[in-house]
mmCIF file of C-alpha atoms in Angstrom:
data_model
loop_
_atom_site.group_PDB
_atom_site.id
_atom_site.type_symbol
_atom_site.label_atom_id
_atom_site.label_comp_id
_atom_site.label_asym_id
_atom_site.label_seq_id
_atom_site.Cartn_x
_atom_site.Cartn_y
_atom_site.Cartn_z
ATOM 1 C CA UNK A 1 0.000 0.000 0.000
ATOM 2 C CA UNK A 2 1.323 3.156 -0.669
ATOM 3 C CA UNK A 3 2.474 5.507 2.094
ATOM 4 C CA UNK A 4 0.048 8.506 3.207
ATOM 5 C CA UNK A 5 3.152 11.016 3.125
ATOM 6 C CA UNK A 6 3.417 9.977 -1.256
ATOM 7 C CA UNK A 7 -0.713 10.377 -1.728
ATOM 8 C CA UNK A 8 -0.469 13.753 -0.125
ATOM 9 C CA UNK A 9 2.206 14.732 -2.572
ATOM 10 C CA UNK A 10 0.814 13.068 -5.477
ATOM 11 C CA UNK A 11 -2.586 15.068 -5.112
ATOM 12 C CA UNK A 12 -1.713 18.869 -5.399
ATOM 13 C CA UNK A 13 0.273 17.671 -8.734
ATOM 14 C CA UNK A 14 -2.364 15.718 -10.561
ATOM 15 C CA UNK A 15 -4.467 17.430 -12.976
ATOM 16 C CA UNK A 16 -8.465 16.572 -11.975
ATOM 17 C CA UNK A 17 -9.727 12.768 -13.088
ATOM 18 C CA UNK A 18 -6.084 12.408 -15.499
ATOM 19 C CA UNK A 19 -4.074 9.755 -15.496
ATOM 20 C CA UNK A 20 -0.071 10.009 -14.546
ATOM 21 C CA UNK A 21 2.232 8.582 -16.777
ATOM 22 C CA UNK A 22 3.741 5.049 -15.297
ATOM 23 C CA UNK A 23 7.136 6.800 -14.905
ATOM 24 C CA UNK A 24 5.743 8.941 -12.373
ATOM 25 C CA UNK A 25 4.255 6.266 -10.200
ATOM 26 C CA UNK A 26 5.151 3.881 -7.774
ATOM 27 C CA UNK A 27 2.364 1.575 -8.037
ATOM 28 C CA UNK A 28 1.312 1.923 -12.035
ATOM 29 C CA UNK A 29 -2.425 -0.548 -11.398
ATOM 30 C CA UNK A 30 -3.360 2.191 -8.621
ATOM 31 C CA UNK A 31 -4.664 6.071 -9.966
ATOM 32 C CA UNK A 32 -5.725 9.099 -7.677
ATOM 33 C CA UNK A 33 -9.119 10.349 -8.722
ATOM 34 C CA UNK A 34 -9.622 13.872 -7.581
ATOM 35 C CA UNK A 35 -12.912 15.100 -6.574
ATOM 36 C CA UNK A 36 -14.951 11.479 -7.142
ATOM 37 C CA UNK A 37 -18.251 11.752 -6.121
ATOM 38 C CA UNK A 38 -18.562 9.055 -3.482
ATOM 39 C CA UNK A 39 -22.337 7.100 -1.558
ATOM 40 C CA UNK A 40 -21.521 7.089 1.820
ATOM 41 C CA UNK A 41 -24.358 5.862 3.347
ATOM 42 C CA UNK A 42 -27.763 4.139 3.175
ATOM 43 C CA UNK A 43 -29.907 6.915 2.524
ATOM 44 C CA UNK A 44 -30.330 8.574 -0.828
ATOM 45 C CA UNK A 45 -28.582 11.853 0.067
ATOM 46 C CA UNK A 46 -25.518 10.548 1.968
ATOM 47 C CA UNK A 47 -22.863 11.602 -0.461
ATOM 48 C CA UNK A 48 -19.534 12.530 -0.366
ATOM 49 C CA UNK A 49 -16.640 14.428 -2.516
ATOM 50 C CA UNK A 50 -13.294 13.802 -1.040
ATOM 51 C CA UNK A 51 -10.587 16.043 -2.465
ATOM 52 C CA UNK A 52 -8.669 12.519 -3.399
ATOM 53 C CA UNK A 53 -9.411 8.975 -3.736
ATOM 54 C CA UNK A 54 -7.064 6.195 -4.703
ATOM 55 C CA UNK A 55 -8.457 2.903 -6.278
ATOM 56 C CA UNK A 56 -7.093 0.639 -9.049
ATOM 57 C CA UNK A 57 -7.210 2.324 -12.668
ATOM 58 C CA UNK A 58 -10.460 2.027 -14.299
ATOM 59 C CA UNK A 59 -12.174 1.595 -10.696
ATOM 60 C CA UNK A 60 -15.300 3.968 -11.097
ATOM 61 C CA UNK A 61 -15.544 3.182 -15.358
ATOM 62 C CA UNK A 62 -19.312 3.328 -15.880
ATOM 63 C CA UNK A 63 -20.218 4.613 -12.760
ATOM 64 C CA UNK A 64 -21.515 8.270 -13.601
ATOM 65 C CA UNK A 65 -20.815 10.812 -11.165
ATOM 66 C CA UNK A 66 -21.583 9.099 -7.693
ATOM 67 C CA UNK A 67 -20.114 5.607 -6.932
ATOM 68 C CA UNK A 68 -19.764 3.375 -4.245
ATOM 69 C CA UNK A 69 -16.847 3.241 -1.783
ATOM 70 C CA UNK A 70 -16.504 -0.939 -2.523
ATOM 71 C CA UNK A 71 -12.483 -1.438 -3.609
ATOM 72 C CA UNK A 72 -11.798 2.420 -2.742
ATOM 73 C CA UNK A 73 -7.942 1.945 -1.056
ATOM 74 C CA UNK A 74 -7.700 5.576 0.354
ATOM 75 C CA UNK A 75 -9.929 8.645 0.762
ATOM 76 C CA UNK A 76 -8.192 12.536 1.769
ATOM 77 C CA UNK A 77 -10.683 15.070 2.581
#
C-alpha cells in the first residue's frame, strides 16, 4: 500500500480525473481520482466528494458521477 506522506504529494500535482504517466508512479495498477463523487451511506442523500481517492485504474468506469466506496484503497478530505 502506498504511504500517506506519497498520496499527499501526489494530489496537489495531478491534474483533476487524469491519469499520470507510469514513470511517475510507484504503483502503475493504482490512480488518484480527484474530486470522485462518493455514496456514503444508506440513505439517498448521503454523499460525499473527497478532495482525493485512490483505487485501481479504471475503478469507477461506468459509474456516472456518484459511486460506491466498494475497492476504494484511500480517501483525503
Amino acid at each position: 500500500m502506498m504511504p500517506v506522506e506519497d498520496f499527499e504529494a501526489l494530489g496537489p500535482r495531478l491534474p483533476r480525473d487524469r491519469d499520470v504517466g507510469a514513470e511517475q508512479r510507484q504503483r502503475p495498477e493504482l490512480r488518484l481520482y480527484r474530486a470522485r463523487g462518493l455514496r456514503v451511506g444508506g440513505a439517498r442523500n448521503d454523499r460525499a466528494r473527497p478532495d482525493g481517492t485512490l483505487a485501481r485504474v479504471g475503478r469507477f468506469a461506468g459509474d456516472g458521477e456518484w459511486s460506491s466506496p466498494e475497492h476504494i484503497l484511500m480517501t483525503r478530505s
